[in-house]
Coordinates of C-alpha atoms in Angstrom, one line a residue:
M839 CA 0.0 0.0 0.0
S840 CA 1.3 3.4 -0.9
S841 CA 2.1 6.0 1.7
F842 CA -0.7 8.2 0.4
R843 CA -3.3 5.4 0.7
R844 CA -2.0 4.6 4.2
E845 CA -2.4 8.2 5.3
M846 CA -6.0 8.3 3.9
L847 CA -6.9 5.1 5.6
Y848 CA -5.4 6.1 9.0
S849 CA -7.1 9.5 8.7
E850 CA -10.5 7.9 8.1
I851 CA -10.0 5.6 11.1
L852 CA -9.1 8.6 13.2
E853 CA -12.2 10.4 12.1
N854 CA -14.4 7.4 13.0
H855 CA -12.9 7.1 16.5
T856 CA -13.2 10.8 17.0
D857 CA -16.9 10.7 16.1
L858 CA -17.4 7.8 18.6
N859 CA -15.5 9.7 21.3
D860 CA -13.2 6.7 21.5
K861 CA -10.0 8.1 23.1
E862 CA -8.1 4.8 23.0
G863 CA -8.9 4.3 19.3
R864 CA -8.1 7.9 18.5
A865 CA -4.7 7.6 20.2
S866 CA -3.9 4.4 18.2
A867 CA -4.9 6.1 14.9
L868 CA -2.9 9.2 15.7
W869 CA 0.1 7.0 16.5
R870 CA -0.2 5.2 13.1
L871 CA -0.3 8.6 11.3
A872 CA 2.7 9.9 13.3
E873 CA 4.7 6.7 12.6
L874 CA 3.9 7.1 8.9
H875 CA 5.2 10.6 8.8
R876 CA 8.3 9.7 10.9
H877 CA 9.2 6.9 8.4
L878 CA 8.9 9.4 5.6
N879 CA 11.1 11.9 7.5
E880 CA 8.3 14.3 7.7
Y881 CA 9.1 15.2 11.3
E882 CA 7.2 18.5 11.3
N883 CA 4.0 16.6 10.6
A884 CA 4.8 13.8 13.1
I885 CA 5.5 16.1 16.1
P886 CA 1.9 17.4 16.7
L887 CA 0.5 13.9 16.2
Y888 CA 2.8 12.4 18.8
S889 CA 2.1 15.3 21.1
E890 CA -1.7 14.6 20.8
V891 CA -1.0 10.9 21.6
L892 CA 0.9 12.0 24.6
E893 CA -1.9 14.2 25.8
I894 CA -4.5 11.3 25.4
R895 CA -2.2 8.7 27.1
T896 CA -1.7 11.1 30.0
H897 CA -5.4 11.7 30.3
L898 CA -6.0 7.9 30.3
N899 CA -3.3 7.4 32.9
D900 CA -1.5 5.0 30.5
R901 CA 2.1 5.3 31.7
K902 CA 3.5 2.9 29.1
G903 CA 1.7 4.7 26.3
R904 CA 2.9 8.0 27.7
A905 CA 6.5 6.7 27.7
D906 CA 6.2 5.5 24.1
A907 CA 4.9 8.9 22.9
L908 CA 7.7 10.7 24.8
W909 CA 10.2 8.4 23.3
R910 CA 9.1 9.1 19.8
L911 CA 9.1 12.8 20.4
A912 CA 12.6 12.6 21.8
E913 CA 13.7 10.6 18.7
V914 CA 12.2 13.1 16.3
H915 CA 13.9 16.0 18.0
R916 CA 17.2 14.1 18.1
H917 CA 17.0 13.4 14.3
R918 CA 16.3 17.2 13.8
S919 CA 19.4 18.0 16.0
E920 CA 17.1 19.7 18.5
Y921 CA 19.0 18.4 21.4
K922 CA 17.7 20.8 24.1
Q923 CA 14.2 19.5 23.4
A924 CA 15.3 15.8 23.2
I925 CA 17.1 15.7 26.6
P926 CA 14.2 16.3 29.0
L927 CA 12.0 13.9 26.9
Y928 CA 14.5 11.1 27.2
S929 CA 14.9 11.8 30.9
D930 CA 11.1 11.5 31.4
V931 CA 11.1 8.2 29.5
F932 CA 13.9 6.9 31.7
K933 CA 12.0 7.8 34.9
I934 CA 8.7 6.2 33.7
C935 CA 10.4 3.0 32.5
T936 CA 12.4 2.8 35.8
D937 CA 9.2 3.1 37.8
L938 CA 7.5 0.4 35.6
D939 CA 10.6 -1.9 35.9
D940 CA 10.9 -1.7 32.1
R941 CA 14.7 -2.2 31.8
K942 CA 14.7 -2.4 28.0
G943 CA 12.8 0.9 27.8
A944 CA 15.2 2.5 30.4
A945 CA 18.2 1.3 28.4
D946 CA 16.8 2.8 25.2
A947 CA 16.2 6.1 26.9
L948 CA 19.8 6.1 28.3
W949 CA 21.1 5.3 24.8
G950 CA 19.2 8.3 23.4
L951 CA 20.7 10.6 26.1
A952 CA 24.2 9.2 25.5
D953 CA 23.8 9.8 21.8
V954 CA 22.7 13.4 22.3
H955 CA 25.7 14.1 24.5
R956 CA 28.0 12.3 22.0
R957 CA 26.7 14.5 19.2
R958 CA 27.2 17.6 21.3
S959 CA 30.8 16.5 22.1
E960 CA 29.9 16.2 25.8
Y961 CA 31.9 13.1 26.1
K962 CA 32.2 13.0 30.0
Q963 CA 28.4 12.8 30.1
A964 CA 28.1 10.3 27.3
I965 CA 30.6 7.7 28.6
P966 CA 28.8 6.7 31.9
L967 CA 25.5 6.5 30.0
Y968 CA 26.8 4.2 27.3
S969 CA 28.4 2.1 30.1
D970 CA 25.0 1.8 31.9
V971 CA 23.3 0.8 28.7
F972 CA 25.9 -1.9 28.1
K973 CA 25.4 -3.3 31.6
I974 CA 21.6 -3.4 31.3
C975 CA 21.7 -5.0 27.8
T976 CA 24.2 -7.6 29.0
D977 CA 22.0 -8.5 31.9
L978 CA 19.0 -8.7 29.5
D979 CA 21.0 -10.8 27.0
D980 CA 20.2 -8.0 24.4
R981 CA 23.2 -8.5 22.2
K982 CA 22.3 -5.8 19.7
G983 CA 21.8 -3.3 22.5
A984 CA 25.2 -4.3 24.0
A985 CA 26.9 -3.9 20.6
D986 CA 25.3 -0.5 20.2
A987 CA 26.5 0.7 23.6
L988 CA 30.0 -0.6 22.8
W989 CA 30.0 1.3 19.5
G990 CA 28.9 4.5 21.3
L991 CA 31.8 4.1 23.7
A992 CA 34.2 3.3 20.9
D993 CA 33.1 6.3 18.9
V994 CA 33.5 8.7 21.9
H995 CA 37.1 7.5 22.4
R996 CA 37.8 7.8 18.7
R997 CA 36.6 11.4 18.7
R998 CA 38.9 12.0 21.7
E999 CA 41.7 10.4 19.7
A1000 CA 42.0 7.8 22.4
Y1001 CA 42.5 5.1 19.8
E1002 CA 44.0 2.5 22.3
K1003 CA 40.6 2.5 24.1
A1004 CA 38.5 2.7 21.0
I1005 CA 40.0 -0.2 19.0
P1006 CA 39.1 -3.0 21.4
L1007 CA 35.6 -1.6 21.8
Y1008 CA 35.0 -1.5 18.1
S1009 CA 36.4 -5.0 17.8
Q1010 CA 34.1 -6.3 20.6
A1011 CA 31.1 -4.7 18.9
L1012 CA 32.1 -6.1 15.6
G1013 CA 32.4 -9.6 17.1
I1014 CA 28.9 -9.5 18.4
C1015 CA 27.5 -8.2 15.1
S1016 CA 29.3 -10.8 13.1
D1017 CA 28.0 -13.6 15.4
V1018 CA 24.3 -12.5 15.0
D1019 CA 24.6 -11.1 11.4
Y1020 CA 23.7 -7.5 12.0
R1021 CA 25.0 -6.2 8.7
Q1022 CA 24.5 -2.5 9.0
E1023 CA 25.9 -2.4 12.6
K1024 CA 28.9 -4.5 11.4
A1025 CA 29.5 -2.0 8.7
A1026 CA 29.5 0.9 11.3
D1027 CA 32.0 -1.0 13.5
L1028 CA 34.3 -1.5 10.5
M1029 CA 34.0 2.1 9.5
G1030 CA 35.1 3.1 13.0
L1031 CA 38.2 0.9 12.6
A1032 CA 38.9 2.1 9.1
D1033 CA 38.7 5.8 10.2
M1034 CA 41.2 5.1 13.0
N1035 CA 43.5 3.4 10.6
L1036 CA 43.5 6.5 8.4
A1037 CA 44.0 8.8 11.3
Q1038 CA 47.0 6.8 12.3
G1039 CA 48.4 6.7 8.8
D1040 CA 47.5 3.2 8.0
D1041 CA 45.6 1.9 4.9
G1042 CA 41.9 1.4 5.4
D1043 CA 41.0 0.3 1.8
K1044 CA 40.3 -3.3 2.6
L1045 CA 37.9 -2.3 5.4
Y1046 CA 36.1 0.2 3.2
Q1047 CA 35.7 -2.5 0.5
E1048 CA 34.2 -4.8 3.1
I1049 CA 31.8 -2.0 4.3
T1050 CA 30.6 -1.5 0.7
E1051 CA 29.9 -5.2 0.2
I1052 CA 28.0 -5.4 3.5
L1053 CA 25.9 -2.3 2.6
E1054 CA 25.1 -3.6 -0.8
Q1055 CA 23.7 -6.8 0.8
S1056 CA 21.8 -4.8 3.4
C1057 CA 20.0 -2.7 0.8
T1058 CA 18.4 -5.8 -0.6
L1059 CA 17.1 -6.7 2.9
A1060 CA 16.1 -3.3 4.2
D1061 CA 12.4 -2.8 5.2
P1062 CA 11.6 0.9 5.0
T1063 CA 8.6 0.4 7.3
S1064 CA 10.3 -1.6 10.0
D1065 CA 9.8 -0.4 13.5
D1066 CA 13.1 -0.8 15.2
E1067 CA 12.8 0.6 18.7
R1068 CA 16.4 1.4 19.2
P1069 CA 18.0 4.3 17.2
V1070 CA 20.5 3.1 14.6
R1071 CA 24.1 4.1 14.8
Q1072 CA 25.4 6.9 12.7
D1073 CA 27.9 9.8 12.5
S1074 CA 31.0 7.6 12.5
G1075 CA 33.9 9.7 11.2
S1076 CA 33.7 10.6 7.5
W1077 CA 30.7 8.3 7.0
T1078 CA 27.7 10.3 8.1
G1079 CA 24.0 9.3 8.3
L1080 CA 23.9 6.4 5.8
W1081 CA 20.9 5.1 7.6
E1082 CA 18.7 6.2 10.4
D1083 CA 15.6 4.2 11.0

């Protein structure tokens, strides 16, 4: 189904639930519309929809639904580089998920906060957050989450030119992604290693060639409507924003 037809369908469902004064149904329809605009990178359209979902979920005293809406708003602002808006939203998500004993949700919120600080070059704040994410994901046996946290730590050390600390972290993340066949994440880890090779005067051509091959394979597998809850890594060195959702 085309994006246009999806939008028309969700809008019709929203209208029906509004006519019936069905707040739960209205929130679900608004969420679907917001998700559609987010996937299309139409963030200016997604923000008011997520905000209305947040208002309804708050009114319904649905704390999990409230956390989900706050999470998506934080993600949208992060993607728009609106970090001042994103930070309090991620913090609210972390508080709610902690209260609900939702460790996965708490880890995702910490990852978002860590990523914002990394992008703002606030490395002292980012390092303990990534470390906390790694600990939680290891406890939960969330291997992708653990690899993402290791990548974040490695990238912070790379940016600080602390290559002796970054290399083993990239390598550890690469090992996890190779074991479970996370192609795009594996490419990001290789890119980090290649960037450091270049920074230290070494040849990174073989790594760049492997990255190209991995991405070509990934393009055939990518689902543009997938709903991955964790933000995908980006901004590694000279290789910026090849994917984001």
